[in-house]
PDB file of C-alpha atoms and ligand atoms in Angstrom:
ATOM      1  CA  MET T1386      71.075  81.548 -14.787  1.00  0.00           C
ATOM      2  CA  ARG T1387      71.282  81.830 -10.899  1.00  0.00           C
ATOM      3  CA  THR T1388      73.512  84.173  -8.853  1.00  0.00           C
ATOM      4  CA  ASP T1389      74.016  83.618  -5.182  1.00  0.00           C
ATOM      5  CA  ASN T1390      72.398  86.771  -4.270  1.00  0.00           C
ATOM      6  CA  ASP T1391      69.409  86.761  -6.614  1.00  0.00           C
ATOM      7  CA  SER T1392      66.008  87.444  -6.061  1.00  0.00           C
ATOM      8  CA  TRP T1393      62.490  87.010  -7.158  1.00  0.00           C
ATOM      9  CA  ASP T1394      59.399  87.966  -7.472  1.00  0.00           C
ATOM     10  CA  ILE T1395      56.177  85.867  -7.978  1.00  0.00           C
ATOM     11  CA  THR T1396      56.286  85.880 -11.870  1.00  0.00           C
ATOM     12  CA  THR T1397      60.100  85.610 -11.824  1.00  0.00           C
ATOM     13  CA  SER T1398      63.200  83.348 -11.478  1.00  0.00           C
ATOM     14  CA  VAL T1399      62.324  80.788  -8.329  1.00  0.00           C
ATOM     15  CA  GLY T1400      59.588  82.543  -7.816  1.00  0.00           C
ATOM     16  CA  SER T1401      57.575  82.436 -10.545  1.00  0.00           C
ATOM     17  CA  THR T1402      57.947  77.691  -9.916  1.00  0.00           C
ATOM     18  CA  ALA T1403      55.762  78.796  -7.028  1.00  0.00           C
ATOM     19  CA  LEU T1404      53.294  80.009  -9.312  1.00  0.00           C
ATOM     20  CA  PHE T1405      53.098  77.028 -11.583  1.00  0.00           C
ATOM     21  CA  VAL T1406      52.776  74.457  -8.616  1.00  0.00           C
ATOM     22  CA  ALA T1407      50.393  76.013  -7.066  1.00  0.00           C
ATOM     23  CA  ALA T1408      48.870  76.165 -11.423  1.00  0.00           C
ATOM     24  CA  ALA T1409      49.473  72.340 -11.110  1.00  0.00           C
ATOM     25  CA  ARG T1410      47.176  71.647  -7.794  1.00  0.00           C
ATOM     26  CA  ALA T1411      44.220  73.883  -9.361  1.00  0.00           C
ATOM     27  CA  LEU T1412      44.200  71.810 -12.110  1.00  0.00           C
ATOM     28  CA  GLU T1413      44.830  68.548 -10.054  1.00  0.00           C
ATOM     29  CA  ALA T1414      41.317  70.442  -7.931  1.00  0.00           C
ATOM     30  CA  GLN T1415      39.101  70.259 -11.260  1.00  0.00           C
ATOM     31  CA  LYS T1416      39.839  66.562 -11.361  1.00  0.00           C
ATOM     32  CA  PRO T1417      36.352  64.320 -10.729  1.00  0.00           C
ATOM     33  CA  ASP T1418      38.564  62.419  -8.490  1.00  0.00           C
ATOM     34  CA  PRO T1419      41.601  65.424  -7.025  1.00  0.00           C
ATOM     35  CA  VAL T1420      43.893  63.007  -4.961  1.00  0.00           C
ATOM     36  CA  ALA T1421      44.258  66.588  -3.019  1.00  0.00           C
ATOM     37  CA  VAL T1422      42.502  69.910  -3.107  1.00  0.00           C
ATOM     38  CA  ASP T1423      43.895  73.510  -2.204  1.00  0.00           C
ATOM     39  CA  PRO T1424      41.112  75.843  -3.486  1.00  0.00           C
ATOM     40  CA  PHE T1425      43.584  79.089  -3.171  1.00  0.00           C
ATOM     41  CA  ALA T1426      45.449  77.429  -6.074  1.00  0.00           C
ATOM     42  CA  GLU T1427      42.814  78.751  -8.026  1.00  0.00           C
ATOM     43  CA  VAL T1428      42.927  82.380  -6.082  1.00  0.00           C
ATOM     44  CA  PHE T1429      46.934  82.235  -6.700  1.00  0.00           C
ATOM     45  CA  CYS T1430      46.230  82.041 -10.707  1.00  0.00           C
ATOM     46  CA  ARG T1431      43.272  84.353 -10.715  1.00  0.00           C
ATOM     47  CA  ALA T1432      45.364  86.769  -8.797  1.00  0.00           C
ATOM     48  CA  VAL T1433      48.120  86.456 -11.544  1.00  0.00           C
ATOM     49  CA  GLY T1434      45.475  86.493 -13.927  1.00  0.00           C
ATOM     50  CA  GLY T1435      46.404  86.059 -18.578  1.00  0.00           C
ATOM     51  CA  GLU T1436      47.679  83.025 -18.941  1.00  0.00           C
ATOM     52  CA  TRP T1437      47.176  81.271 -15.382  1.00  0.00           C
ATOM     53  CA  ALA T1438      43.516  82.238 -15.393  1.00  0.00           C
ATOM     54  CA  GLU T1439      42.833  81.609 -19.083  1.00  0.00           C
ATOM     55  CA  LEU T1440      45.108  77.406 -17.736  1.00  0.00           C
ATOM     56  CA  LEU T1441      42.091  77.414 -15.554  1.00  0.00           C
ATOM     57  CA  ASP T1442      39.530  78.169 -18.117  1.00  0.00           C
ATOM     58  CA  GLY T1443      40.952  75.159 -20.711  1.00  0.00           C
ATOM     59  CA  ARG T1444      41.908  78.402 -22.864  1.00  0.00           C
ATOM     60  CA  ALA T1445      45.502  77.945 -23.327  1.00  0.00           C
ATOM     61  CA  PRO T1446      46.161  74.771 -25.132  1.00  0.00           C
ATOM     62  CA  GLU T1447      50.452  75.949 -25.434  1.00  0.00           C
ATOM     63  CA  HIS T1448      50.478  75.902 -21.864  1.00  0.00           C
ATOM     64  CA  ALA T1449      53.607  73.592 -20.110  1.00  0.00           C
ATOM     65  CA  LEU T1450      50.880  72.510 -17.917  1.00  0.00           C
ATOM     66  CA  ARG T1451      48.573  71.025 -20.910  1.00  0.00           C
ATOM     67  CA  THR T1452      51.328  69.252 -22.555  1.00  0.00           C
ATOM     68  CA  GLU T1453      52.326  65.825 -21.771  1.00  0.00           C
ATOM     69  CA  PHE T1454      54.898  66.117 -19.605  1.00  0.00           C
ATOM     70  CA  GLY T1455      52.354  68.643 -17.587  1.00  0.00           C
ATOM     71  CA  VAL T1456      49.977  65.876 -17.786  1.00  0.00           C
ATOM     72  CA  ASP T1457      52.698  63.925 -15.316  1.00  0.00           C
ATOM     73  CA  PHE T1458      54.038  66.729 -13.877  1.00  0.00           C
ATOM     74  CA  VAL T1459      49.959  67.747 -12.644  1.00  0.00           C
ATOM     75  CA  ASN T1460      49.341  63.956 -11.126  1.00  0.00           C
ATOM     76  CA  PHE T1461      52.935  64.777  -9.506  1.00  0.00           C
ATOM     77  CA  GLN T1462      51.754  67.714  -7.701  1.00  0.00           C
ATOM     78  CA  GLY T1463      48.703  65.984  -6.350  1.00  0.00           C
ATOM     79  CA  VAL T1464      50.100  63.411  -5.054  1.00  0.00           C
ATOM     80  CA  ARG T1465      52.667  65.666  -3.547  1.00  0.00           C
ATOM     81  CA  THR T1466      50.125  67.710  -1.598  1.00  0.00           C
ATOM     82  CA  LYS T1467      48.589  64.913  -0.134  1.00  0.00           C
ATOM     83  CA  TYR T1468      51.848  63.801   0.503  1.00  0.00           C
ATOM     84  CA  PHE T1469      52.703  66.759   3.257  1.00  0.00           C
ATOM     85  CA  ASP T1470      48.918  67.211   3.831  1.00  0.00           C
ATOM     86  CA  SER T1471      49.150  63.972   5.688  1.00  0.00           C
ATOM     87  CA  TYR T1472      52.648  64.482   7.542  1.00  0.00           C
ATOM     88  CA  PHE T1473      50.568  67.186   9.041  1.00  0.00           C
ATOM     89  CA  ARG T1474      47.743  65.370  10.068  1.00  0.00           C
ATOM     90  CA  ALA T1475      50.243  62.633  11.721  1.00  0.00           C
ATOM     91  CA  ALA T1476      53.033  65.548  13.518  1.00  0.00           C
ATOM     92  CA  GLU T1477      50.467  67.310  14.700  1.00  0.00           C
ATOM     93  CA  ALA T1478      49.631  66.417  18.734  1.00  0.00           C
ATOM     94  CA  GLY T1479      51.890  68.004  20.458  1.00  0.00           C
ATOM     95  CA  ILE T1480      53.161  69.992  18.585  1.00  0.00           C
ATOM     96  CA  GLY T1481      52.756  74.303  18.074  1.00  0.00           C
ATOM     97  CA  GLN T1482      55.395  75.053  16.062  1.00  0.00           C
ATOM     98  CA  ILE T1483      55.104  74.979  11.885  1.00  0.00           C
ATOM     99  CA  VAL T1484      57.902  75.577   9.861  1.00  0.00           C
ATOM    100  CA  LEU T1485      57.212  75.476   6.143  1.00  0.00           C
ATOM    101  CA  LEU T1486      60.682  76.361   4.498  1.00  0.00           C
ATOM    102  CA  ALA T1487      60.255  78.037   0.699  1.00  0.00           C
ATOM    103  CA  ALA T1488      56.506  78.688   1.611  1.00  0.00           C
ATOM    104  CA  GLY T1489      55.451  79.890  -1.743  1.00  0.00           C
ATOM    105  CA  LEU T1490      52.056  79.890  -2.218  1.00  0.00           C
ATOM    106  CA  ASP T1491      51.507  76.950   0.264  1.00  0.00           C
ATOM    107  CA  SER T1492      47.770  77.622   1.774  1.00  0.00           C
ATOM    108  CA  ARG T1493      48.027  75.199   4.613  1.00  0.00           C
ATOM    109  CA  ALA T1494      47.533  77.947   7.031  1.00  0.00           C
ATOM    110  CA  TYR T1495      44.665  78.597   6.082  1.00  0.00           C
ATOM    111  CA  ARG T1496      43.008  75.359   5.183  1.00  0.00           C
ATOM    112  CA  LEU T1497      44.395  72.543   7.571  1.00  0.00           C
ATOM    113  CA  ASP T1498      42.799  71.929  10.899  1.00  0.00           C
ATOM    114  CA  TRP T1499      45.141  72.905  13.083  1.00  0.00           C
ATOM    115  CA  ALA T1500      45.230  72.107  17.080  1.00  0.00           C
ATOM    116  CA  ASP T1501      44.533  76.177  19.136  1.00  0.00           C
ATOM    117  CA  GLY T1502      47.243  77.923  19.453  1.00  0.00           C
ATOM    118  CA  THR T1503      49.906  76.755  16.736  1.00  0.00           C
ATOM    119  CA  VAL T1504      52.177  79.121  15.046  1.00  0.00           C
ATOM    120  CA  VAL T1505      52.716  78.768  11.493  1.00  0.00           C
ATOM    121  CA  PHE T1506      56.457  80.787  10.395  1.00  0.00           C
ATOM    122  CA  GLU T1507      56.462  80.762   6.410  1.00  0.00           C
ATOM    123  CA  LEU T1508      59.524  81.759   5.501  1.00  0.00           C
ATOM    124  CA  ASP T1509      59.968  83.351   1.777  1.00  0.00           C
ATOM    125  CA  GLN T1510      61.781  85.799  -0.879  1.00  0.00           C
ATOM    126  CA  PRO T1511      60.054  89.393   0.306  1.00  0.00           C
ATOM    127  CA  GLN T1512      58.333  89.366  -2.662  1.00  0.00           C
ATOM    128  CA  VAL T1513      56.681  85.982  -2.896  1.00  0.00           C
ATOM    129  CA  LEU T1514      55.412  86.689   0.465  1.00  0.00           C
ATOM    130  CA  GLU T1515      53.649  90.150  -0.429  1.00  0.00           C
ATOM    131  CA  PHE T1516      51.941  88.473  -3.051  1.00  0.00           C
ATOM    132  CA  LYS T1517      50.599  85.925  -1.298  1.00  0.00           C
ATOM    133  CA  GLN T1518      49.859  88.433   2.153  1.00  0.00           C
ATOM    134  CA  GLN T1519      47.938  90.768  -0.870  1.00  0.00           C
ATOM    135  CA  THR T1520      46.237  87.622  -2.919  1.00  0.00           C
ATOM    136  CA  LEU T1521      44.406  86.387   0.670  1.00  0.00           C
ATOM    137  CA  ALA T1522      43.767  89.370   2.367  1.00  0.00           C
ATOM    138  CA  GLY T1523      40.165  88.706   2.387  1.00  0.00           C
ATOM    139  CA  HIS T1524      40.850  85.006   3.808  1.00  0.00           C
ATOM    140  CA  THR T1525      41.768  84.503   7.356  1.00  0.00           C
ATOM    141  CA  PRO T1526      43.966  82.054   8.505  1.00  0.00           C
ATOM    142  CA  ARG T1527      43.400  79.394  10.457  1.00  0.00           C
ATOM    143  CA  ALA T1528      46.367  79.378  12.968  1.00  0.00           C
ATOM    144  CA  ALA T1529      48.460  82.085  13.504  1.00  0.00           C
ATOM    145  CA  ARG T1530      50.708  82.701  10.587  1.00  0.00           C
ATOM    146  CA  ARG T1531      54.253  84.382  10.899  1.00  0.00           C
ATOM    147  CA  GLU T1532      55.466  85.510   7.822  1.00  0.00           C
ATOM    148  CA  VAL T1533      59.390  85.476   8.108  1.00  0.00           C
ATOM    149  CA  ALA T1534      60.941  87.472   5.207  1.00  0.00           C
ATOM    150  CA  VAL T1535      64.369  85.418   4.269  1.00  0.00           C
ATOM    151  CA  ASP T1536      67.006  83.916   1.924  1.00  0.00           C
ATOM    152  CA  LEU T1537      67.115  80.497   2.990  1.00  0.00           C
ATOM    153  CA  ARG T1538      70.861  80.598   1.618  1.00  0.00           C
ATOM    154  CA  ASP T1539      71.596  83.016   4.832  1.00  0.00           C
ATOM    155  CA  ASP T1540      71.112  83.172   8.111  1.00  0.00           C
ATOM    156  CA  TRP T1541      67.460  81.771   8.057  1.00  0.00           C
ATOM    157  CA  PRO T1542      67.771  79.423  12.318  1.00  0.00           C
ATOM    158  CA  GLN T1543      68.546  83.057  13.232  1.00  0.00           C
ATOM    159  CA  ALA T1544      64.965  85.343  11.358  1.00  0.00           C
ATOM    160  CA  LEU T1545      62.967  82.523  12.526  1.00  0.00           C
ATOM    161  CA  ARG T1546      64.146  83.034  16.490  1.00  0.00           C
ATOM    162  CA  ASP T1547      63.694  86.585  15.918  1.00  0.00           C
ATOM    163  CA  ASN T1548      59.830  85.840  14.469  1.00  0.00           C
ATOM    164  CA  GLY T1549      59.531  83.925  17.679  1.00  0.00           C
ATOM    165  CA  PHE T1550      60.317  80.767  17.147  1.00  0.00           C
ATOM    166  CA  ASP T1551      61.010  78.709  20.658  1.00  0.00           C
ATOM    167  CA  PRO T1552      63.824  75.513  19.988  1.00  0.00           C
ATOM    168  CA  ALA T1553      62.720  73.756  23.417  1.00  0.00           C
ATOM    169  CA  LYS T1554      59.363  73.648  22.444  1.00  0.00           C
ATOM    170  CA  PRO T1555      58.645  70.816  19.257  1.00  0.00           C
ATOM    171  CA  SER T1556      58.668  71.415  15.484  1.00  0.00           C
ATOM    172  CA  ALA T1557      57.262  70.149  12.141  1.00  0.00           C
ATOM    173  CA  TRP T1558      59.294  71.680   9.553  1.00  0.00           C
ATOM    174  CA  ILE T1559      58.873  70.544   5.288  1.00  0.00           C
ATOM    175  CA  ALA T1560      60.954  71.672   2.747  1.00  0.00           C
ATOM    176  CA  GLU T1561      58.549  70.863  -0.305  1.00  0.00           C
ATOM    177  CA  GLY T1562      59.935  72.517  -3.809  1.00  0.00           C
ATOM    178  CA  LEU T1563      62.992  73.373  -2.539  1.00  0.00           C
ATOM    179  CA  LEU T1564      65.992  71.286  -2.268  1.00  0.00           C
ATOM    180  CA  ILE T1565      66.670  71.600  -6.152  1.00  0.00           C
ATOM    181  CA  TYR T1566      66.541  75.686  -5.875  1.00  0.00           C
ATOM    182  CA  LEU T1567      70.218  75.170  -3.266  1.00  0.00           C
ATOM    183  CA  PRO T1568      73.161  74.197  -3.614  1.00  0.00           C
ATOM    184  CA  ALA T1569      74.376  71.318  -1.513  1.00  0.00           C
ATOM    185  CA  GLY T1570      76.060  74.165   0.843  1.00  0.00           C
ATOM    186  CA  ALA T1571      73.260  76.130   1.382  1.00  0.00           C
ATOM    187  CA  GLN T1572      70.864  72.042   1.722  1.00  0.00           C
ATOM    188  CA  ARG T1573      73.304  71.109   4.279  1.00  0.00           C
ATOM    189  CA  GLN T1574      72.730  74.238   5.702  1.00  0.00           C
ATOM    190  CA  LEU T1575      69.175  73.836   5.650  1.00  0.00           C
ATOM    191  CA  PHE T1576      69.478  70.153   7.201  1.00  0.00           C
ATOM    192  CA  THR T1577      72.060  71.425  10.523  1.00  0.00           C
ATOM    193  CA  GLY T1578      69.363  74.489  10.954  1.00  0.00           C
ATOM    194  CA  ILE T1579      66.267  72.199  11.565  1.00  0.00           C
ATOM    195  CA  ASP T1580      68.440  69.659  13.432  1.00  0.00           C
ATOM    196  CA  SER T1581      69.805  72.580  15.528  1.00  0.00           C
ATOM    197  CA  LEU T1582      66.727  74.427  16.376  1.00  0.00           C
ATOM    198  CA  ALA T1583      64.553  71.069  15.895  1.00  0.00           C
ATOM    199  CA  ALA T1584      63.647  70.026  20.058  1.00  0.00           C
ATOM    200  CA  PRO T1585      63.160  66.322  20.810  1.00  0.00           C
ATOM    201  CA  GLY T1586      59.755  64.415  19.421  1.00  0.00           C
ATOM    202  CA  SER T1587      60.032  67.391  16.510  1.00  0.00           C
ATOM    203  CA  ARG T1588      59.107  66.237  12.654  1.00  0.00           C
ATOM    204  CA  ALA T1589      60.454  67.073   9.316  1.00  0.00           C
ATOM    205  CA  ALA T1590      59.580  65.736   5.899  1.00  0.00           C
ATOM    206  CA  VAL T1591      61.468  67.282   2.497  1.00  0.00           C
ATOM    207  CA  GLU T1592      61.771  66.821  -0.633  1.00  0.00           C
ATOM    208  CA  GLU T1593      64.808  65.665  -2.352  1.00  0.00           C
ATOM    209  CA  ALA T1594      65.950  64.984  -5.868  1.00  0.00           C
ATOM    210  CA  SER T1595      69.123  62.852  -7.073  1.00  0.00           C
ATOM    211  CA  PRO T1596      71.283  64.709  -9.232  1.00  0.00           C
ATOM    212  CA  MET T1597      70.864  63.761 -12.752  1.00  0.00           C
ATOM    213  CA  ASP T1598      73.942  63.080 -15.019  1.00  0.00           C
ATOM    214  CA  ALA T1599      76.129  66.246 -15.339  1.00  0.00           C
ATOM    215  CA  ALA T1600      76.487  66.313 -19.038  1.00  0.00           C
ATOM    216  CA  ALA T1601      73.121  65.855 -20.024  1.00  0.00           C
ATOM    217  CA  PHE T1602      72.197  68.315 -16.998  1.00  0.00           C
ATOM    218  CA  GLU T1603      74.380  70.527 -19.330  1.00  0.00           C
ATOM    219  CA  ALA T1604      72.987  69.762 -22.484  1.00  0.00           C
ATOM    220  CA  LYS T1605      69.345  70.467 -21.131  1.00  0.00           C
ATOM    221  CA  ARG T1606      70.665  74.155 -19.949  1.00  0.00           C
ATOM    222  CA  GLU T1607      72.279  74.714 -23.108  1.00  0.00           C
ATOM    223  CA  GLU T1608      69.353  73.569 -25.135  1.00  0.00           C
ATOM    224  CA  GLU T1609      67.001  76.383 -23.727  1.00  0.00           C
ATOM    225  CA  ARG T1610      69.385  79.112 -23.361  1.00  0.00           C
ATOM    226  CA  ALA T1611      69.385  78.444 -26.995  1.00  0.00           C
ATOM    227  CA  ALA T1612      65.798  78.140 -27.152  1.00  0.00           C
ATOM    228  CA  GLY T1613      66.435  82.284 -25.807  1.00  0.00           C
ATOM    229  CA  ASP T1614      65.019  81.658 -22.034  1.00  0.00           C
ATOM    230  CA  GLU T1615      67.352  81.551 -19.182  1.00  0.00           C
ATOM    231  CA  ASN T1616      64.555  81.393 -16.792  1.00  0.00           C
ATOM    232  CA  THR T1617      63.441  78.056 -17.193  1.00  0.00           C
ATOM    233  CA  PHE T1618      63.792  74.585 -15.059  1.00  0.00           C
ATOM    234  CA  PHE T1619      67.128  73.338 -16.104  1.00  0.00           C
ATOM    235  CA  ASN T1620      68.848  77.203 -15.382  1.00  0.00           C
ATOM    236  CA  LEU T1621      66.598  77.695 -12.199  1.00  0.00           C
ATOM    237  CA  VAL T1622      67.597  74.554 -10.555  1.00  0.00           C
ATOM    238  CA  TYR T1623      71.450  73.181  -8.965  1.00  0.00           C
ATOM    239  CA  ASN T1624      71.601  69.186  -9.630  1.00  0.00           C
ATOM    240  CA  GLU T1625      73.422  69.419  -6.774  1.00  0.00           C
ATOM    241  CA  GLN T1626      72.083  67.074  -3.459  1.00  0.00           C
ATOM    242  CA  HIS T1627      74.338  67.282  -0.536  1.00  0.00           C
ATOM    243  CA  GLU T1628      73.561  63.770   1.643  1.00  0.00           C
ATOM    244  CA  ALA T1629      70.173  61.753   1.054  1.00  0.00           C
ATOM    245  CA  ALA T1630      67.928  62.972   4.152  1.00  0.00           C
ATOM    246  CA  ALA T1631      67.043  60.200   4.962  1.00  0.00           C
ATOM    247  CA  GLN T1632      70.449  59.464   5.835  1.00  0.00           C
ATOM    248  CA  TRP T1633      71.714  62.694   7.274  1.00  0.00           C
ATOM    249  CA  PHE T1634      68.786  62.768   9.632  1.00  0.00           C
ATOM    250  CA  GLY T1635      69.378  59.182  10.454  1.00  0.00           C
ATOM    251  CA  ALA T1636      72.670  59.425  11.386  1.00  0.00           C
ATOM    252  CA  ARG T1637      71.895  62.571  13.818  1.00  0.00           C
ATOM    253  CA  GLY T1638      69.640  60.342  16.165  1.00  0.00           C
ATOM    254  CA  TRP T1639      65.726  60.656  13.809  1.00  0.00           C
ATOM    255  CA  ARG T1640      64.127  58.428  12.452  1.00  0.00           C
ATOM    256  CA  ALA T1641      63.701  58.898   8.638  1.00  0.00           C
ATOM    257  CA  GLU T1642      61.562  56.961   5.971  1.00  0.00           C
ATOM    258  CA  ALA T1643      61.747  57.849   2.395  1.00  0.00           C
ATOM    259  CA  THR T1644      59.076  57.037  -0.083  1.00  0.00           C
ATOM    260  CA  PRO T1645      60.711  56.538  -3.928  1.00  0.00           C
ATOM    261  CA  LEU T1646      58.021  59.133  -5.734  1.00  0.00           C
ATOM    262  CA  PRO T1647      56.910  56.204  -8.010  1.00  0.00           C
ATOM    263  CA  ASP T1648      55.718  54.362  -5.204  1.00  0.00           C
ATOM    264  CA  TRP T1649      53.857  56.848  -3.975  1.00  0.00           C
ATOM    265  CA  LEU T1650      52.436  57.791  -7.719  1.00  0.00           C
ATOM    266  CA  ARG T1651      51.324  53.950  -7.599  1.00  0.00           C
ATOM    267  CA  ALA T1652      50.279  53.776  -3.646  1.00  0.00           C
ATOM    268  CA  ASN T1653      47.426  56.905  -5.217  1.00  0.00           C
ATOM    269  CA  GLY T1654      46.056  55.033  -7.901  1.00  0.00           C
ATOM    270  CA  ARG T1655      47.998  57.116 -10.152  1.00  0.00           C
ATOM    271  CA  PRO T1656      50.266  56.452 -13.429  1.00  0.00           C
ATOM    272  CA  VAL T1657      54.112  56.907 -13.094  1.00  0.00           C
ATOM    273  CA  PRO T1658      55.493  57.970 -16.539  1.00  0.00           C
ATOM    274  CA  ALA T1659      57.684  56.008 -18.564  1.00  0.00           C
ATOM    275  CA  GLU T1660      61.237  55.857 -17.860  1.00  0.00           C
ATOM    276  CA  ASP T1661      62.406  57.449 -21.093  1.00  0.00           C
ATOM    277  CA  SER T1662      59.801  60.833 -20.681  1.00  0.00           C
ATOM    278  CA  GLU T1663      60.609  63.852 -19.646  1.00  0.00           C
ATOM    279  CA  ALA T1664      58.953  63.068 -16.806  1.00  0.00           C
ATOM    280  CA  GLY T1665      59.683  59.691 -16.128  1.00  0.00           C
ATOM    281  CA  ALA T1666      63.554  61.041 -15.922  1.00  0.00           C
ATOM    282  CA  MET T1667      62.398  63.575 -13.397  1.00  0.00           C
ATOM    283  CA  THR T1668      60.069  60.996 -11.473  1.00  0.00           C
ATOM    284  CA  SER T1669      62.478  58.597 -10.710  1.00  0.00           C
ATOM    285  CA  THR T1670      65.429  60.632  -9.032  1.00  0.00           C
ATOM    286  CA  ILE T1671      62.560  62.062  -6.329  1.00  0.00           C
ATOM    287  CA  SER T1672      61.802  60.922  -2.863  1.00  0.00           C
ATOM    288  CA  LEU T1673      59.310  62.329  -0.565  1.00  0.00           C
ATOM    289  CA  VAL T1674      61.479  61.756   3.348  1.00  0.00           C
ATOM    290  CA  SER T1675      60.022  61.923   7.149  1.00  0.00           C
ATOM    291  CA  ALA T1676      61.632  61.945   9.944  1.00  0.00           C
ATOM    292  CA  ILE T1677      61.192  62.080  14.207  1.00  0.00           C
ATOM    293  CA  LYS T1678      63.318  62.713  15.960  1.00  0.00           C
ATOM    294  CA  ALA T1679      63.811  61.052  19.019  1.00  0.00           C
TER     295      ALA T1679
HETATM  296  C1  SAM K 851      58.834  75.500  -6.612  1.00  0.00           C
HETATM  297  S1  SAM K 851      58.295  76.922  -5.354  1.00  0.00           S
HETATM  298  C2  SAM K 851      57.487  75.160  -3.820  1.00  0.00           C
HETATM  299  C3  SAM K 851      57.126  76.367  -2.636  1.00  0.00           C
HETATM  300  C4  SAM K 851      55.948  75.216  -1.847  1.00  0.00           C
HETATM  301  N1  SAM K 851      56.859  74.855  -0.939  1.00  0.00           N
HETATM  302  C5  SAM K 851      54.887  74.418  -2.415  1.00  0.00           C
HETATM  303  O1  SAM K 851      55.052  73.665  -2.223  1.00  0.00           O
HETATM  304  O2  SAM K 851      54.391  74.698  -3.243  1.00  0.00           O
HETATM  305  C6  SAM K 851      59.984  76.560  -4.792  1.00  0.00           C
HETATM  306  C7  SAM K 851      59.911  78.473  -3.240  1.00  0.00           C
HETATM  307  O3  SAM K 851      61.070  78.435  -3.014  1.00  0.00           O
HETATM  308  C8  SAM K 851      61.191  79.546  -3.127  1.00  0.00           C
HETATM  309  N2  SAM K 851      62.620  79.427  -2.820  1.00  0.00           N
HETATM  310  C9  SAM K 851      63.900  78.553  -3.231  1.00  0.00           C
HETATM  311  N3  SAM K 851      65.455  79.660  -3.115  1.00  0.00           N
HETATM  312  C10 SAM K 851      65.226  79.809  -1.574  1.00  0.00           C
HETATM  313  C11 SAM K 851      65.892  80.608  -1.350  1.00  0.00           C
HETATM  314  N4  SAM K 851      67.118  80.953  -1.879  1.00  0.00           N
HETATM  315  N5  SAM K 851      65.509  81.405  -0.050  1.00  0.00           N
HETATM  316  C12 SAM K 851      64.026  81.933   0.103  1.00  0.00           C
HETATM  317  N6  SAM K 851      63.182  81.011  -1.096  1.00  0.00           N
HETATM  318  C13 SAM K 851      63.712  80.053  -1.824  1.00  0.00           C
HETATM  319  C14 SAM K 851      60.610  80.045  -4.206  1.00  0.00           C
HETATM  320  O4  SAM K 851      60.261  81.421  -3.703  1.00  0.00           O
HETATM  321  C15 SAM K 851      59.652  79.435  -4.120  1.00  0.00           C
HETATM  322  O5  SAM K 851      58.476  80.230  -3.632  1.00  0.00           O
END
């Protein structure tokens, strides 16, 4: 169960979700026709070892990413990675400050082409950032990287400024795989923080999910607890939404566009899971949103 000041590393609580999505990216990269290739995802999985390495070697048939849900989840991560990669390519011109909110094991600082002088700020919990730094110690980032160890439920805008972020210059932000792990109040604080630090011409992209039926959500939580695991999906997420991102940013002078995940899967030639499947229920709630500040 979550508490207001809970913390984690790469194998526990919300930190383990960073490893889970990295493993999905690594499996996507193994396909003959990957939608997106993140070569560092495999590096992280091998550094943790155990079931995460076995998964990549085809030796963990029981792993959650090898289930029917897992197959859909890998497709989802493939197209999600492509969405945010493409967003950065479009954002690049004239934007020298990149902010990865809840960076987790995002390797974009190491694998995308950045203009000279670009600074990538990576915000996450300290132990998650430490694992990443140790694991990628032998690799060279393609932009200046600044790690900002902070809890995004606290005063992260100040921490970002303290690390050299300049609100007078344009910036490009992402919140990928983050909002569901924040209560509604912290989501509002996150949007407000982005808006207050983003100079005109800045961009933001977020992944969001509309809440599921409250009773069905509680039942899922109970199911997980009864199975003896409180460190699994429904016990880590909040099932809250402050406000749809396109609406919130749209009302504050940003031009915003939401793409429902099923549309994005179809656009990339990947199947949309059946509505009555576990992955289908999730897919129908998710949108990918990009916005430009006028
Ligand atoms: C599903 S992972 C996504 C990571 C990355 N954005 C990606 O897509 O690969 C969620 C990340 O959010 C981070 N996170 C969640 N809540 C946070 C908070 N309150 N403060 C800082 N980081 C947080 C976790 O540590 C984890 O790295």
